[in-house]
mmCIF file of C-alpha atoms in Angstrom:
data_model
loop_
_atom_site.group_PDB
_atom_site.id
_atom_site.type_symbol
_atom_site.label_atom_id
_atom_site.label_comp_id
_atom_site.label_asym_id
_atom_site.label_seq_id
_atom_site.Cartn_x
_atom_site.Cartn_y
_atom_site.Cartn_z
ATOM 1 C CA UNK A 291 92.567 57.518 114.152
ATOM 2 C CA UNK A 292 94.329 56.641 111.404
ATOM 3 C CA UNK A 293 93.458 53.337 109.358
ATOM 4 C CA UNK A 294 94.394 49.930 110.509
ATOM 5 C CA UNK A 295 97.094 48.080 107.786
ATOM 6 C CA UNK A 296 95.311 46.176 105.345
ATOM 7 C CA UNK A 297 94.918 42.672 105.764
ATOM 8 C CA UNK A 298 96.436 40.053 104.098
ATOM 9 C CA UNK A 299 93.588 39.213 101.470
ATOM 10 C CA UNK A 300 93.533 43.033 100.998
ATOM 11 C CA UNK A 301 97.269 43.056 100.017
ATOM 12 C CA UNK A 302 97.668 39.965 97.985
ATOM 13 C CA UNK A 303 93.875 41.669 95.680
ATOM 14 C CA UNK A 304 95.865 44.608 94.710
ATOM 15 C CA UNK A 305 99.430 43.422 93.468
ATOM 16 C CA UNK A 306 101.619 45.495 90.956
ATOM 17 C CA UNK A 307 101.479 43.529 87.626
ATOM 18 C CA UNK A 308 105.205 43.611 87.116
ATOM 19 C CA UNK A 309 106.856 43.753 90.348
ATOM 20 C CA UNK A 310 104.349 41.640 92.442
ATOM 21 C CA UNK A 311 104.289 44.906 94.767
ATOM 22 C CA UNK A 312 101.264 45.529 96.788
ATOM 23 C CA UNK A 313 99.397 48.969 95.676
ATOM 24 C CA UNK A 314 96.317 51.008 96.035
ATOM 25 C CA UNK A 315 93.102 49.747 93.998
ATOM 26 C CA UNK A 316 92.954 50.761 90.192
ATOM 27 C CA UNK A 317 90.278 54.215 90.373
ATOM 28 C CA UNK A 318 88.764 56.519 87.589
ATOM 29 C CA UNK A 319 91.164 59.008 87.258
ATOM 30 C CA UNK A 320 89.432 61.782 85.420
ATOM 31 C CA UNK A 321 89.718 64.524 87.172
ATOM 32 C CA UNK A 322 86.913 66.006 88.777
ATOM 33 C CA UNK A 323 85.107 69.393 88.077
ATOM 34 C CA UNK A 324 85.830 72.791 89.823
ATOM 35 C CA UNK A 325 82.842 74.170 91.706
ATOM 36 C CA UNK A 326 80.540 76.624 89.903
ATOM 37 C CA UNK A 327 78.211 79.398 90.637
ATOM 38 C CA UNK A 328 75.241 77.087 91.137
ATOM 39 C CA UNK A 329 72.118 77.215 93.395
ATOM 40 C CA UNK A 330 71.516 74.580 95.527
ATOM 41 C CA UNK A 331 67.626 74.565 96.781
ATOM 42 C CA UNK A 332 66.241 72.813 100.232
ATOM 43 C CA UNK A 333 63.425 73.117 101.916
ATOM 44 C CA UNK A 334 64.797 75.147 104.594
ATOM 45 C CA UNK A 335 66.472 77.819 102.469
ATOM 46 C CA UNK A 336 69.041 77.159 99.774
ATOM 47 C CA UNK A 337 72.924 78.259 98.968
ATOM 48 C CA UNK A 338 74.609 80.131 96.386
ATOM 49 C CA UNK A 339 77.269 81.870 95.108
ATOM 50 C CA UNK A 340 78.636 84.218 97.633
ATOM 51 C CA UNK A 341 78.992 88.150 95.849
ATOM 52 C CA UNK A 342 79.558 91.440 97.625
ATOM 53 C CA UNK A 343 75.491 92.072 97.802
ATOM 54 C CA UNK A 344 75.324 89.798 100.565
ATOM 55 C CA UNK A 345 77.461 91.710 102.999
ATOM 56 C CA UNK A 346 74.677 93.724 104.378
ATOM 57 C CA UNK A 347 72.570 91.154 105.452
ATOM 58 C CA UNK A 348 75.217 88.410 106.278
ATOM 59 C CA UNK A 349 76.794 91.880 108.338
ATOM 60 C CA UNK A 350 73.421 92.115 110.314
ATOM 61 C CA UNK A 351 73.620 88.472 111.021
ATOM 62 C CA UNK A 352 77.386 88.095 112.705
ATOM 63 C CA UNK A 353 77.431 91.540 114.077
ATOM 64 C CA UNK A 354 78.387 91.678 117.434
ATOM 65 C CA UNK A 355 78.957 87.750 117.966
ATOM 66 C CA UNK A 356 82.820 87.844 117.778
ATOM 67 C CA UNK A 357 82.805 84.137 119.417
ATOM 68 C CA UNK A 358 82.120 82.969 115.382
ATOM 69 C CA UNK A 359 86.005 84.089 114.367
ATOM 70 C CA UNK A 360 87.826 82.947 117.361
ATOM 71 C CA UNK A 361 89.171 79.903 115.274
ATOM 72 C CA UNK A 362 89.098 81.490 111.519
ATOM 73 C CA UNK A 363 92.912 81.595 111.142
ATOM 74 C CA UNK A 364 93.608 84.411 109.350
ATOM 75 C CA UNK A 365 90.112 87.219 109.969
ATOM 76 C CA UNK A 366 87.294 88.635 112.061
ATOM 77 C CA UNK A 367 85.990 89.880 114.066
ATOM 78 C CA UNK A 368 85.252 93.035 111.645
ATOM 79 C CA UNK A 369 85.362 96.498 113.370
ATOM 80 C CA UNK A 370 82.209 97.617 111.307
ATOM 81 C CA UNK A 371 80.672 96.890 107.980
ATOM 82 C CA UNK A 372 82.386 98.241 105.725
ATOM 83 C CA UNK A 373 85.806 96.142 106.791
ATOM 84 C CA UNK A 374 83.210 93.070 106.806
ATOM 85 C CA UNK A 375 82.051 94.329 102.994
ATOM 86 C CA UNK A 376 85.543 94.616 101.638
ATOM 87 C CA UNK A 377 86.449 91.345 103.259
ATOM 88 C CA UNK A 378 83.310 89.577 101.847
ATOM 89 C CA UNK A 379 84.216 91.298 98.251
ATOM 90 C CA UNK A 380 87.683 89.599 98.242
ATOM 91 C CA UNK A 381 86.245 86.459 99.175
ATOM 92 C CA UNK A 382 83.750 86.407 96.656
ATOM 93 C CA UNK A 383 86.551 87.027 93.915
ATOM 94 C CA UNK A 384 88.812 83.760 95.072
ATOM 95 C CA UNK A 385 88.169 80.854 93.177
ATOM 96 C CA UNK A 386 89.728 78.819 95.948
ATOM 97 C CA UNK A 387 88.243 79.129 98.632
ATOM 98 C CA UNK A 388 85.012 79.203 96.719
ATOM 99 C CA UNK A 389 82.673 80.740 98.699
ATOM 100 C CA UNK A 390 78.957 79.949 98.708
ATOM 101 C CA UNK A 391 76.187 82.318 100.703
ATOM 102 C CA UNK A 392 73.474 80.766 102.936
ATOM 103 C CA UNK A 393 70.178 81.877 102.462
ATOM 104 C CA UNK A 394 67.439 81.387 105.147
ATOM 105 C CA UNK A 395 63.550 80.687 103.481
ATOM 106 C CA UNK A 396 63.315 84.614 104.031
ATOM 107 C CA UNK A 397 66.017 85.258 101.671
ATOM 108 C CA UNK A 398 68.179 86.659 104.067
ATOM 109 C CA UNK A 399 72.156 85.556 103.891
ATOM 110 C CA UNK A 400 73.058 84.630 107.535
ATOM 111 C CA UNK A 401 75.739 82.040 106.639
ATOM 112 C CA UNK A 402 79.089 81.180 104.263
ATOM 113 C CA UNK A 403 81.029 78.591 103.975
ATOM 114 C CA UNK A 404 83.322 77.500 101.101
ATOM 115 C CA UNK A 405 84.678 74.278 98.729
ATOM 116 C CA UNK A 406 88.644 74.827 98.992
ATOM 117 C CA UNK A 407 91.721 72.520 98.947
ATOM 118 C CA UNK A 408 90.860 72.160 95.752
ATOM 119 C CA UNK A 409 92.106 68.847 94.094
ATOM 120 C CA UNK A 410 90.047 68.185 91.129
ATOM 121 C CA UNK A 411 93.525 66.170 89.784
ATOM 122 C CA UNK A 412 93.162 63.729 92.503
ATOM 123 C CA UNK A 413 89.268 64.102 93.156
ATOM 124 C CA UNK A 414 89.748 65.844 96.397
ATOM 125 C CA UNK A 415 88.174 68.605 98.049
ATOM 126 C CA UNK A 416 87.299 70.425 101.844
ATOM 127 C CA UNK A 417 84.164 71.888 103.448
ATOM 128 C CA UNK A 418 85.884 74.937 105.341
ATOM 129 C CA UNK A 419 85.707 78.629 106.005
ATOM 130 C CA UNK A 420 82.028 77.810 108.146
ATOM 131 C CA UNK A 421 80.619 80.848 109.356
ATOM 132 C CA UNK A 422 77.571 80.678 111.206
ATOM 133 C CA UNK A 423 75.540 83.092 112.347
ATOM 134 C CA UNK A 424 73.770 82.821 115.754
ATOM 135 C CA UNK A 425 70.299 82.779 113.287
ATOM 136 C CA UNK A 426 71.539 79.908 111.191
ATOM 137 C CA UNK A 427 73.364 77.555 114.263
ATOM 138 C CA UNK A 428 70.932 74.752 115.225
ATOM 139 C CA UNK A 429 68.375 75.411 112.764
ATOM 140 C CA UNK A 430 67.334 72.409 110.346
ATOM 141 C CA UNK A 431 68.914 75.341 107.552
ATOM 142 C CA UNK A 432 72.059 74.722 109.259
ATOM 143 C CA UNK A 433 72.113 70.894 108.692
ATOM 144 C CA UNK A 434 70.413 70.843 105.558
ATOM 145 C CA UNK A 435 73.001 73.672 104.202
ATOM 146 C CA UNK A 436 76.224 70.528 104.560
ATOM 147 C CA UNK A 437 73.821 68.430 103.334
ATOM 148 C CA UNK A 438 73.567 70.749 100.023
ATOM 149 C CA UNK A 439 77.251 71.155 99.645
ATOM 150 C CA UNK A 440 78.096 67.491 100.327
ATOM 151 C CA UNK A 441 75.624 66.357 97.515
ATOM 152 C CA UNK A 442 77.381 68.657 95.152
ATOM 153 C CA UNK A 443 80.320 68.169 95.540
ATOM 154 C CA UNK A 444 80.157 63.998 95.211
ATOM 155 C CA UNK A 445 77.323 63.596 92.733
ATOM 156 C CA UNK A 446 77.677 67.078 91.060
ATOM 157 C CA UNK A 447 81.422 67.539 90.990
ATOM 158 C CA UNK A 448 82.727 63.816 91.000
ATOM 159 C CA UNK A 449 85.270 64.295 94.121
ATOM 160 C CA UNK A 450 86.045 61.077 95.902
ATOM 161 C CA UNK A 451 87.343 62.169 99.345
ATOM 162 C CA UNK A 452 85.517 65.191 101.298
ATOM 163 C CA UNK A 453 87.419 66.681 104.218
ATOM 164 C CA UNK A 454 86.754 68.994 106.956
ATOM 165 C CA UNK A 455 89.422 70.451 109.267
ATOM 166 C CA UNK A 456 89.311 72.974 112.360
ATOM 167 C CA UNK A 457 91.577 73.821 115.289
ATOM 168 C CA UNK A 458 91.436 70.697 117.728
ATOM 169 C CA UNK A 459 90.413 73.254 120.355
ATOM 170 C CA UNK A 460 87.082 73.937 118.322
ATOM 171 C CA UNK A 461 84.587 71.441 120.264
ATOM 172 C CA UNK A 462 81.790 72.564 118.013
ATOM 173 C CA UNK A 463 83.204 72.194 114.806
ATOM 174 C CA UNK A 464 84.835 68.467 116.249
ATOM 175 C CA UNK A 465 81.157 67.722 117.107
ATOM 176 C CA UNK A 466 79.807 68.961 114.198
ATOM 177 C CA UNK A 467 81.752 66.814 111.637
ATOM 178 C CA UNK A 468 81.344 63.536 113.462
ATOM 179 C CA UNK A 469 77.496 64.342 113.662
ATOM 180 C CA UNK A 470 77.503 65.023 109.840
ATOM 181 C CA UNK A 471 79.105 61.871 109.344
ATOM 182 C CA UNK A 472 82.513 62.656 109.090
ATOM 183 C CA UNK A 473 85.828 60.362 110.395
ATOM 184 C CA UNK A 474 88.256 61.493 112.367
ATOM 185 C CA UNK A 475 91.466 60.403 110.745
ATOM 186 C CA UNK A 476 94.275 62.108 113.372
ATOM 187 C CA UNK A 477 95.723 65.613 115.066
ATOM 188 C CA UNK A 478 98.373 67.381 113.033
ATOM 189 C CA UNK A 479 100.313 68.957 115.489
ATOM 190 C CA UNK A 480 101.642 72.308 115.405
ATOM 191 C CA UNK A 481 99.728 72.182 111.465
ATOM 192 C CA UNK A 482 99.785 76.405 111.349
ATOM 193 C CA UNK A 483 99.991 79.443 112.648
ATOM 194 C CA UNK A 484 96.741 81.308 112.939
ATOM 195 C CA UNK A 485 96.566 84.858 114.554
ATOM 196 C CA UNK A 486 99.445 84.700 116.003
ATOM 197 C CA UNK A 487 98.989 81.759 117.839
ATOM 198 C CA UNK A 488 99.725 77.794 117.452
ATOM 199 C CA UNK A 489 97.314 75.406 115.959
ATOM 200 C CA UNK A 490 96.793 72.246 115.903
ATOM 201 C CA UNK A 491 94.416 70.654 113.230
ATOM 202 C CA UNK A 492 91.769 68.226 113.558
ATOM 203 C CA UNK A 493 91.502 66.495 110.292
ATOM 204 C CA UNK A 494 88.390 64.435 109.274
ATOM 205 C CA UNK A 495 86.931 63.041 105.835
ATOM 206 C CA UNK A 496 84.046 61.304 104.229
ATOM 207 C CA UNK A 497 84.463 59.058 101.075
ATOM 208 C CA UNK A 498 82.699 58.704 97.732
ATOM 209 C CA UNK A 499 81.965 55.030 99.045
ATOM 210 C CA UNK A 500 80.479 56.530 102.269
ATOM 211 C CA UNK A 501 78.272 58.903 101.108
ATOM 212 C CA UNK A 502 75.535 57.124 100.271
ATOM 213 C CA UNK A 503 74.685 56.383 104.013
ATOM 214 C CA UNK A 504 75.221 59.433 105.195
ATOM 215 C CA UNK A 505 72.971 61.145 102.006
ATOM 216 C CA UNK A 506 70.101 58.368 103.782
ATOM 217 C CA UNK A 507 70.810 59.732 107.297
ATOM 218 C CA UNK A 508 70.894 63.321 106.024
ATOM 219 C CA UNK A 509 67.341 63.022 103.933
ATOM 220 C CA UNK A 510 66.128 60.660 107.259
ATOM 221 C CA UNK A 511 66.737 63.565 109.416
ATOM 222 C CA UNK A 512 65.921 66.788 106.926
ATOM 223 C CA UNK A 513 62.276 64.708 106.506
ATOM 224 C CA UNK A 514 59.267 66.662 107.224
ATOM 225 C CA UNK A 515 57.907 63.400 109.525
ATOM 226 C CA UNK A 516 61.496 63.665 111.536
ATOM 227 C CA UNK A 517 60.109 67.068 113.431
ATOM 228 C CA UNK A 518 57.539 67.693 115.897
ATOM 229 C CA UNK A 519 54.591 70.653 115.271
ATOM 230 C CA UNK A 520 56.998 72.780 117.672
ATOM 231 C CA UNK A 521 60.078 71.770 115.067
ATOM 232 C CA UNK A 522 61.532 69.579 117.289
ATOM 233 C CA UNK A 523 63.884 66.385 115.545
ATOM 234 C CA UNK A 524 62.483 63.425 116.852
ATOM 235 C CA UNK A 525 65.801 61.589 115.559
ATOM 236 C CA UNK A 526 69.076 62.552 116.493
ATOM 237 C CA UNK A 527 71.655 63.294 112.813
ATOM 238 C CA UNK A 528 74.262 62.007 115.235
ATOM 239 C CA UNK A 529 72.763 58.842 116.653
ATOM 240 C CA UNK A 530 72.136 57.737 113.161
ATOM 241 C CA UNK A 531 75.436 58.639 111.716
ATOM 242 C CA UNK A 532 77.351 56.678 114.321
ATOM 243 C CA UNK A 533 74.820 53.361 113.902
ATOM 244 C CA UNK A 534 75.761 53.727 109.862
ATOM 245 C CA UNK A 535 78.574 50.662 108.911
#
């Protein structure tokens, strides 16, 4: 839900030095930097810069599991691999969305996802364009792949607000970004158009300020000691995310 008005002491902190006018804290404003072709190393698997060499192996991965596009706006499901090659080609060549591959410890790509809404002028940036594959979904590569990007793009990168958005019908993707720590700030109704249908947008964020907490529940979780000899977590990513102040 959207924030509560600031209080009183807030206000009165944060006063325009000429007109006595309440306003928003003085921040660095240098802008942040654009994302890079960088590899990012876990102990799962790692990320990287998606390129069309990928295709084959991310195409073996989401073949056949059209459930993965029903809420990408604008593509997929691919009617065979060379439409998903072309279409993995163009993304690789945008610069926003930047796309990154996800690499399982087997080096096979069975995941992309992407930095876009890129606002290095106001230190802003989104987590979007999350493809996973049936191989990468519930995995500790799965978790430990946001965990990767999020680092990055605060610590690396210098962006101050992180968002993630997804239709409002999308139940995993709603679950997914509260259990990586993000806040649900509102619904924009009617936000776009997407295949031909209406969409409304779930719209969720995670702040410089909050990030250290949730880096501590990520690295809690991702810990060798957090799994079982079968692989099993022993604590639950959400359970500590929504215990975090």
């Amino acid at each position: 839900m959207p924030s509560s008005i600031p209080t009183a002491r807030a206000v009165t902190e944060n006063l325009h030095p000429k007109t006595g006018q309440p306003v928003g804290a003085a921040v660095d404003d240098k802008p942040a930097v654009v994302p890079r072709p960088v590899t990012l190393a876990g102990r799962f698997g790692h990320i990287e810069k998606l390129n069309a060499g990928h295709a084959p192996s991310l195409w073996d991965a989401v073949n056949g599991h059209d459930r993965i596009w029903t809420y990408m706006p604008s593509y997929g499901p691919f009617p065979d691999a060379a439409a998903f090659s072309a279409w993995a080609a163009a993304r690789a060549a945008l610069t926003d969305p930047y796309a990154y591959a996800i690499i399982d410890a087997a080096g096979r790509a069975i995941g992309v996802f992407a930095l876009m809404a890129i606002r290095p002028e106001h230190r802003v940036i989104e987590v979007g364009h999350v493809v996973y594959s049936p191989a990468l979904q519930r995995t500790p590569l799965a978790t430990e792949a946001q965990y990767l990007l999020a680092r990055y793009a605060f610590e690396t990168l210098s962006y101050r607000r992180y968002e993630w958005k997804c239709d409002a019908l999308n139940a995993a993707s709603r679950r997914a970004a509260l259990r990586y720590g993000f806040t649900l700030e509102g619904i924009f109704r009617q936000h776009m158009i997407g295949k031909g249908r209406s969409r409304d947008t779930a719209w969720y964020a995670m702040l410089d300020t909050e990030w250290p907490a949730r880096k501590a529940n990520f690295e809690r979780w991702l810990a060798p000691d957090n799994f079982t000899a079968e692989g099993r977590q022993i604590q639950n990513l959400s359970r500590l995310n929504s215990t975090t102040e």
